[in-house]
Short mmCIF file of C-alpha atoms in Angstrom, two decimals:
data_model
loop_
_atom_site.label_atom_id
_atom_site.label_comp_id
_atom_site.label_asym_id
_atom_site.label_seq_id
_atom_site.Cartn_x
_atom_site.Cartn_y
_atom_site.Cartn_z
CA MET J 1273 0.03 -0.01 -0.08
CA SER J 1274 1.24 3.54 -0.74
CA HIS J 1275 2.04 6.13 1.90
CA ASN J 1276 -0.37 7.60 4.39
CA LYS J 1277 1.20 11.10 4.61
CA PRO J 1278 -1.38 13.80 4.48
CA VAL J 1279 -1.95 15.41 1.06
CA SER J 1280 -1.64 19.17 0.62
CA VAL J 1281 -4.38 21.36 -1.07
CA HIS J 1282 -2.00 21.69 -4.01
CA ASP J 1283 -1.88 17.99 -4.51
CA MET J 1284 -5.51 17.11 -4.62
CA GLN J 1285 -5.75 15.99 -8.20
CA GLY J 1286 -5.82 12.33 -9.23
CA PHE J 1287 -8.00 10.91 -6.66
CA ASP J 1288 -11.08 8.88 -7.55
CA ALA J 1289 -13.30 10.54 -4.96
CA LEU J 1290 -13.32 13.47 -2.55
CA ILE J 1291 -15.04 12.71 0.76
CA ASP J 1292 -16.14 15.28 3.19
CA ALA J 1293 -16.38 13.67 6.61
CA ARG J 1294 -17.97 16.73 8.40
CA SER J 1295 -21.62 17.00 9.40
CA PRO J 1296 -24.41 17.82 6.82
CA SER J 1297 -24.81 21.41 8.05
CA GLU J 1298 -21.06 22.08 7.66
CA PHE J 1299 -21.10 20.49 4.19
CA ALA J 1300 -24.29 22.61 3.14
CA LEU J 1301 -22.47 25.81 4.27
CA ASP J 1302 -19.51 25.20 2.01
CA HIS J 1303 -17.38 22.34 0.71
CA VAL J 1304 -14.51 21.53 -1.74
CA PRO J 1305 -16.06 21.38 -5.21
CA GLY J 1306 -16.88 17.81 -6.21
CA ALA J 1307 -16.91 16.45 -2.68
CA ILE J 1308 -19.49 13.99 -1.48
CA ASN J 1309 -20.77 14.12 2.12
CA CYS J 1310 -20.15 10.99 4.18
CA PRO J 1311 -20.31 12.37 7.79
CA VAL J 1312 -18.77 10.44 10.60
CA LEU J 1313 -20.92 12.31 12.97
CA ASP J 1314 -24.22 14.05 12.00
CA ASP J 1315 -25.30 17.39 13.37
CA GLU J 1316 -27.10 16.03 16.38
CA GLU J 1317 -24.35 13.52 17.23
CA ARG J 1318 -21.80 16.33 17.03
CA ARG J 1319 -23.79 18.45 19.44
CA ILE J 1320 -24.03 15.57 21.93
CA VAL J 1321 -20.28 14.78 21.82
CA GLY J 1322 -19.54 18.51 22.11
CA THR J 1323 -21.72 18.77 25.23
CA LEU J 1324 -20.05 15.70 26.75
CA TYR J 1325 -16.57 17.19 26.16
CA VAL J 1326 -17.50 20.52 27.87
CA GLN J 1327 -19.82 19.16 30.75
CA GLN J 1328 -18.02 15.85 31.55
CA SER J 1329 -14.60 14.98 30.02
CA SER J 1330 -12.68 14.32 26.86
CA PHE J 1331 -12.65 10.59 27.69
CA GLU J 1332 -16.48 10.46 27.90
CA ALA J 1333 -16.90 12.44 24.72
CA LYS J 1334 -14.47 10.09 22.84
CA ARG J 1335 -16.08 6.99 24.31
CA VAL J 1336 -19.64 8.01 23.22
CA GLY J 1337 -18.49 9.67 20.05
CA GLY J 1338 -16.39 6.64 19.08
CA ALA J 1339 -19.31 4.41 18.98
CA MET J 1340 -21.21 6.90 16.76
CA VAL J 1341 -18.30 7.24 14.43
CA ALA J 1342 -17.87 3.50 14.22
CA ALA J 1343 -21.55 3.02 13.39
CA ASN J 1344 -21.59 5.73 10.70
CA ILE J 1345 -18.36 4.45 9.05
CA ALA J 1346 -20.00 0.95 9.03
CA ARG J 1347 -22.98 2.31 7.34
CA HIS J 1348 -20.89 4.13 4.74
CA LEU J 1349 -18.98 0.96 4.03
CA ARG J 1350 -22.30 -0.90 3.30
CA GLU J 1351 -24.04 1.86 1.42
CA GLN J 1352 -21.60 4.33 -0.24
CA PHE J 1353 -18.42 2.29 -0.73
CA HIS J 1354 -19.67 -1.46 -1.14
CA ASP J 1355 -19.01 -1.41 -5.01
CA LYS J 1356 -15.56 0.28 -5.02
CA PRO J 1357 -12.76 -1.81 -6.55
CA LYS J 1358 -9.48 -2.48 -4.67
CA SER J 1359 -7.74 0.24 -6.86
CA TRP J 1360 -10.21 2.98 -5.56
CA ARG J 1361 -8.23 6.02 -4.15
CA PRO J 1362 -10.32 8.39 -2.15
CA LEU J 1363 -9.13 11.70 -0.54
CA VAL J 1364 -10.85 12.45 2.81
CA TYR J 1365 -11.20 15.76 4.68
CA CYS J 1366 -12.93 17.11 7.74
CA TRP J 1367 -12.67 20.53 9.45
CA ARG J 1368 -8.93 20.66 10.22
CA GLY J 1369 -7.72 17.23 9.07
CA GLY J 1370 -8.20 15.69 12.47
CA MET J 1371 -9.94 12.80 14.12
CA ARG J 1372 -13.07 12.70 11.98
CA SER J 1373 -11.19 12.30 8.67
CA GLY J 1374 -8.49 10.33 10.27
CA SER J 1375 -10.92 7.72 11.58
CA LEU J 1376 -12.53 7.23 8.18
CA VAL J 1377 -9.14 7.04 6.53
CA THR J 1378 -7.94 4.40 9.01
CA TRP J 1379 -10.91 2.20 8.21
CA LEU J 1380 -10.79 2.63 4.48
CA ARG J 1381 -7.00 1.77 4.58
CA LEU J 1382 -7.76 -1.31 6.73
CA VAL J 1383 -10.11 -2.50 3.96
CA GLY J 1384 -7.36 -2.20 1.51
CA TRP J 1385 -8.04 1.01 -0.25
CA ASP J 1386 -5.39 3.66 -0.75
CA ALA J 1387 -7.33 6.34 1.19
CA GLN J 1388 -5.53 9.65 1.95
CA GLN J 1389 -6.22 12.61 4.32
CA LEU J 1390 -6.20 16.23 3.36
CA LYS J 1391 -3.75 18.05 5.44
CA GLY J 1392 -5.44 20.92 7.32
CA GLY J 1393 -8.82 19.78 6.05
CA TYR J 1394 -11.53 22.20 4.93
CA LYS J 1395 -9.69 24.96 6.82
CA ALA J 1396 -6.67 24.59 4.56
CA TRP J 1397 -8.88 24.57 1.45
CA ARG J 1398 -10.67 27.80 2.69
CA GLY J 1399 -7.33 29.37 3.14
CA HIS J 1400 -6.32 28.46 -0.34
CA VAL J 1401 -9.48 30.01 -1.74
CA ILE J 1402 -8.83 33.34 -0.02
CA ALA J 1403 -5.16 33.42 -0.70
CA SER J 1404 -5.34 32.58 -4.39
CA GLY J 1405 -8.52 34.47 -5.39
CA GLU J 1406 -6.84 37.81 -6.06
CA GLY J 1407 -4.17 36.21 -8.36
CA LEU J 1408 -6.73 34.39 -10.33
CA ALA J 1409 -8.83 37.56 -10.95
CA ALA J 1410 -5.73 39.51 -11.88
CA ALA J 1411 -4.84 36.99 -14.69
CA LEU J 1412 -8.27 37.19 -16.31
CA ARG J 1413 -8.85 39.28 -19.53
CA LEU J 1414 -12.22 40.68 -18.30
CA ARG J 1415 -14.59 42.65 -20.44
CA VAL J 1416 -17.64 44.06 -18.71
CA LEU J 1417 -21.10 44.21 -20.12
CA CYS J 1418 -22.87 47.38 -19.06
CA GLY J 1419 -26.28 48.78 -19.81
CA PRO J 1420 -29.33 50.03 -17.81
CA THR J 1421 -31.82 47.76 -16.32
CA GLY J 1422 -33.64 45.72 -19.00
CA SER J 1423 -30.85 45.57 -21.36
CA ALA J 1424 -30.77 41.75 -21.17
CA LYS J 1425 -27.16 41.64 -20.06
CA THR J 1426 -27.64 38.27 -18.28
CA ARG J 1427 -29.32 36.68 -21.17
CA VAL J 1428 -26.60 38.02 -23.51
CA LEU J 1429 -23.95 36.26 -21.19
CA HIS J 1430 -25.88 33.01 -21.43
CA GLU J 1431 -25.95 33.39 -25.30
CA LEU J 1432 -22.18 34.26 -25.28
CA ALA J 1433 -21.54 31.00 -23.28
CA ARG J 1434 -23.66 29.07 -25.88
CA LEU J 1435 -21.38 30.43 -28.56
CA GLY J 1436 -18.42 29.14 -26.82
CA GLU J 1437 -17.15 32.36 -25.14
CA GLN J 1438 -15.79 32.29 -21.49
CA VAL J 1439 -18.46 33.75 -19.22
CA LEU J 1440 -18.32 34.64 -15.47
CA ASP J 1441 -21.95 34.47 -14.51
CA LEU J 1442 -21.88 36.18 -11.10
CA GLU J 1443 -25.66 36.32 -10.72
CA GLY J 1444 -25.89 32.67 -11.66
CA LEU J 1445 -23.25 31.78 -9.03
CA ALA J 1446 -25.12 33.98 -6.35
CA ARG J 1447 -28.54 32.63 -7.42
CA HIS J 1448 -29.95 36.21 -7.49
CA ARG J 1449 -30.79 38.64 -10.18
CA GLY J 1450 -28.90 41.45 -8.56
CA SER J 1451 -31.67 44.12 -8.04
CA VAL J 1452 -34.35 44.86 -5.62
CA LEU J 1453 -36.56 42.55 -7.66
CA GLY J 1454 -33.82 39.89 -8.02
CA ALA J 1455 -34.60 37.23 -5.56
CA ILE J 1456 -35.57 34.02 -7.38
CA PRO J 1457 -38.65 32.17 -5.96
CA GLY J 1458 -37.82 29.01 -4.27
CA VAL J 1459 -34.13 29.43 -4.79
CA GLU J 1460 -31.89 30.04 -1.75
CA GLN J 1461 -28.67 31.88 -2.15
CA PRO J 1462 -25.46 30.02 -1.20
CA SER J 1463 -23.54 31.05 1.91
CA GLN J 1464 -20.85 33.79 1.46
CA LYS J 1465 -18.14 31.03 1.77
CA GLY J 1466 -19.99 28.84 -0.72
CA PHE J 1467 -20.32 31.74 -3.13
CA GLU J 1468 -16.57 32.41 -2.92
CA THR J 1469 -15.83 28.70 -3.51
CA LEU J 1470 -18.03 28.72 -6.66
CA LEU J 1471 -16.33 31.86 -7.81
CA HIS J 1472 -12.91 30.48 -7.27
CA ALA J 1473 -13.85 27.28 -9.20
CA ALA J 1474 -15.24 29.37 -12.02
CA MET J 1475 -12.09 31.55 -12.26
CA SER J 1476 -9.85 28.50 -12.08
CA SER J 1477 -11.53 27.04 -15.09
CA PHE J 1478 -10.79 29.85 -17.58
CA ASP J 1479 -8.08 30.12 -20.13
CA PRO J 1480 -6.22 33.38 -19.15
CA ALA J 1481 -5.23 33.97 -22.80
CA CYS J 1482 -8.89 34.42 -23.85
CA THR J 1483 -11.47 37.14 -23.03
CA VAL J 1484 -13.88 36.53 -20.12
CA TRP J 1485 -17.21 38.20 -20.34
CA VAL J 1486 -18.77 39.48 -17.09
CA GLU J 1487 -21.76 41.62 -16.26
CA ALA J 1488 -21.34 44.93 -14.41
CA GLU J 1489 -22.35 44.33 -10.72
CA SER J 1490 -22.41 46.38 -7.55
CA ARG J 1491 -20.58 45.29 -4.53
CA LYS J 1492 -23.52 43.09 -3.43
CA ILE J 1493 -25.73 40.56 -5.18
CA GLY J 1494 -28.63 39.96 -2.87
CA ARG J 1495 -27.06 39.40 0.55
CA LEU J 1496 -23.78 38.18 -0.90
CA SER J 1497 -20.69 40.42 -1.17
CA LEU J 1498 -18.16 40.34 -4.09
CA PRO J 1499 -14.58 40.05 -2.97
CA GLU J 1500 -12.96 43.42 -3.00
CA TYR J 1501 -10.29 42.13 -5.47
CA LEU J 1502 -13.00 41.34 -8.04
CA VAL J 1503 -14.80 44.68 -7.56
CA THR J 1504 -11.49 46.43 -8.19
CA ARG J 1505 -10.80 44.32 -11.37
CA LEU J 1506 -14.31 44.91 -12.70
CA ARG J 1507 -14.15 48.62 -12.29
CA ALA J 1508 -10.85 48.80 -14.12
CA SER J 1509 -11.74 46.49 -17.02
CA PRO J 1510 -12.77 47.51 -20.63
CA VAL J 1511 -16.51 48.03 -21.09
CA VAL J 1512 -19.05 47.05 -23.77
CA GLU J 1513 -22.30 49.04 -23.26
CA ILE J 1514 -25.58 47.73 -24.62
CA ASP J 1515 -27.54 50.69 -25.97
CA ALA J 1516 -31.14 49.66 -26.19
CA PRO J 1517 -34.19 52.02 -26.34
CA ARG J 1518 -36.47 52.21 -23.29
CA GLU J 1519 -39.32 50.51 -25.11
CA ALA J 1520 -37.24 47.50 -26.02
CA ARG J 1521 -35.98 47.26 -22.46
CA LEU J 1522 -39.55 47.57 -21.02
CA ASN J 1523 -40.80 44.78 -23.38
CA TYR J 1524 -37.84 42.57 -22.25
CA LEU J 1525 -38.54 43.18 -18.52
CA LEU J 1526 -42.23 42.43 -19.03
CA ARG J 1527 -41.25 38.98 -20.50
CA ASP J 1528 -38.31 38.24 -18.18
CA TYR J 1529 -40.08 39.22 -14.91
CA ALA J 1530 -43.67 38.26 -15.76
CA TRP J 1531 -43.66 35.89 -12.77
CA LEU J 1532 -43.69 38.87 -10.50
CA GLY J 1533 -47.33 39.58 -11.50
CA ASP J 1534 -48.35 36.16 -9.98
CA ASP J 1535 -47.30 37.25 -6.44
CA PRO J 1536 -48.57 40.90 -5.86
CA SER J 1537 -47.83 40.68 -2.10
CA GLY J 1538 -44.29 39.47 -2.65
CA LEU J 1539 -43.83 42.27 -5.22
CA CYS J 1540 -45.06 44.89 -2.87
CA ALA J 1541 -42.64 43.63 -0.19
CA LYS J 1542 -39.76 44.06 -2.69
CA ILE J 1543 -41.03 47.63 -3.54
CA ALA J 1544 -41.05 48.39 0.22
CA GLY J 1545 -37.42 47.70 0.28
CA LEU J 1546 -36.89 51.01 -1.59
CA LYS J 1547 -38.24 53.05 1.29
CA GLY J 1548 -36.13 56.11 1.92
CA LEU J 1549 -34.83 56.11 -1.71
CA LEU J 1550 -38.10 57.35 -3.21
CA SER J 1551 -41.14 59.33 -1.80
CA ASN J 1552 -43.80 57.46 0.08
CA GLU J 1553 -46.30 58.64 -2.48
CA THR J 1554 -44.30 56.99 -5.37
CA LEU J 1555 -44.05 53.81 -3.46
CA ASP J 1556 -47.62 53.82 -2.58
CA ARG J 1557 -48.53 54.15 -6.31
CA TRP J 1558 -46.14 51.30 -7.18
CA GLN J 1559 -47.65 49.06 -4.66
CA ALA J 1560 -51.09 49.83 -5.86
CA TRP J 1561 -49.98 48.92 -9.37
CA ALA J 1562 -48.43 45.70 -8.03
CA HIS J 1563 -51.67 44.70 -6.39
CA ALA J 1564 -53.55 45.41 -9.65
CA ARG J 1565 -50.97 43.44 -11.60
CA ALA J 1566 -50.34 46.50 -13.70
CA LEU J 1567 -46.73 45.59 -14.64
CA PRO J 1568 -46.34 47.74 -17.74
CA ALA J 1569 -47.03 50.96 -15.81
CA LEU J 1570 -45.03 49.79 -12.80
CA PHE J 1571 -41.88 48.68 -14.65
CA GLU J 1572 -41.79 51.73 -16.93
CA GLU J 1573 -41.93 54.17 -13.97
CA MET J 1574 -39.50 52.08 -12.02
CA MET J 1575 -37.01 52.47 -14.89
CA VAL J 1576 -37.64 56.26 -15.31
CA LEU J 1577 -37.55 57.17 -11.60
CA HIS J 1578 -35.13 54.64 -10.05
CA TYR J 1579 -33.25 52.25 -12.24
CA ASP J 1580 -32.05 54.55 -14.95
CA PRO J 1581 -30.94 57.41 -12.58
CA LEU J 1582 -29.29 54.78 -10.38
CA TYR J 1583 -27.42 53.39 -13.41
CA ALA J 1584 -26.33 56.84 -14.60
CA ARG J 1585 -24.93 57.62 -11.15
CA SER J 1586 -23.23 54.32 -10.26
CA GLN J 1587 -21.77 53.23 -13.60
CA GLY J 1588 -20.23 56.62 -14.38
CA ARG J 1589 -18.74 56.76 -10.90
CA ASN J 1590 -17.51 53.24 -10.57
CA PHE J 1591 -16.43 52.05 -13.97
CA GLN J 1592 -13.29 53.90 -14.89
CA ARG J 1593 -13.39 52.98 -18.52
CA LEU J 1594 -17.13 53.61 -19.32
CA GLY J 1595 -16.12 56.68 -21.19
CA GLN J 1596 -14.27 54.54 -23.66
CA ALA J 1597 -16.90 51.85 -23.84
CA VAL J 1598 -17.67 50.17 -27.09
CA ALA J 1599 -21.31 51.06 -27.72
CA MET J 1600 -23.43 48.08 -29.00
CA PRO J 1601 -26.84 49.21 -30.43
CA ALA J 1602 -29.71 46.78 -29.60
CA GLU J 1603 -33.05 47.84 -31.02
CA ASP J 1604 -34.52 44.40 -30.56
CA LEU J 1605 -34.27 42.39 -27.37
CA SER J 1606 -36.33 39.48 -28.49
CA ASP J 1607 -34.77 36.01 -28.42
CA LEU J 1608 -33.58 36.47 -31.98
CA GLY J 1609 -32.35 40.05 -31.21
CA ILE J 1610 -30.34 38.85 -28.24
CA ALA J 1611 -28.81 36.06 -30.26
CA ASP J 1612 -27.68 38.64 -32.79
CA LEU J 1613 -26.45 40.96 -30.20
CA ALA J 1614 -24.37 38.19 -28.60
CA ARG J 1615 -22.78 37.30 -31.94
CA ARG J 1616 -21.81 40.97 -32.54
CA ILE J 1617 -20.35 41.18 -28.96
CA ALA J 1618 -18.50 37.84 -29.39
CA ALA J 1619 -16.93 39.33 -32.59
CA LEU J 1620 -15.29 41.99 -30.49
CA ALA J 1621 -13.18 39.26 -28.71
CA ALA J 1622 -12.04 37.81 -31.96
CA GLY J 1623 -11.26 41.17 -33.52
#
């Protein structure tokens, strides 16, 4: 059998499986991309063992916890690993590369598999994500898509990806549309750590010699914050600005956000989040339109009174190269129009 020396974060490639031995709630908060969760203690068991450690003794915690760990590992051997060949090579981690992953590695190696333990565990992985993110972002050839609300920037990104372009879809990673109306029904945003892991994985996948298209974003997408190094890179990168007339943008918004009309109360709650930014009279009128499902009037006035002025203030202040932006006319934001717009934008990278 090969060595059993802990594997560093930089040597994680080449294993047949990546196993996260932490509890389900720890795994849900964030985990190494591609890992499967095989907890040696579930959340309740972890609470029990922790309480015994504090209230009684380390010995009592290990005695009770050891039985739980043994039972869980036995279950994983029966259910998760029963069909693995002798040549199977898993890499196992827990919070700090301690007893939880060590216990699982010991049993897997006793069976005959070449199991290895990640040195420093998830904590080492998290440190790697933080330490290497700025360098990854600095190496990217970012080009930023700008344009006022309703310019179909996200849809253009998706079309660019379909055309084979490299795309950093920040709103997709954050699972949020990025505005006061941006929460997606039934979709929970990841944790901040989980978002940063997804971002790290996306940036790691790009060819730094080729353009990476990204949408202009503020510092926050929903409740998640963009890392400061990425905000800085976005604001210093060359810009392509979609120039679409208000009517085309309104028609696009009415198609793209039609579902908001199905939940007037939820829409009113979102509008209430603008309190202090607009007069109470304006917000009352918008909420009345929301209750009446009068989306054309509501969306048009939201563009005129809120989104367009906000765009004019924030983009000019934050994007240093907006004055040298390549203007991309877009009279038509139908599906065919967006496909044509994406082809014209992709041609800029090839030119």
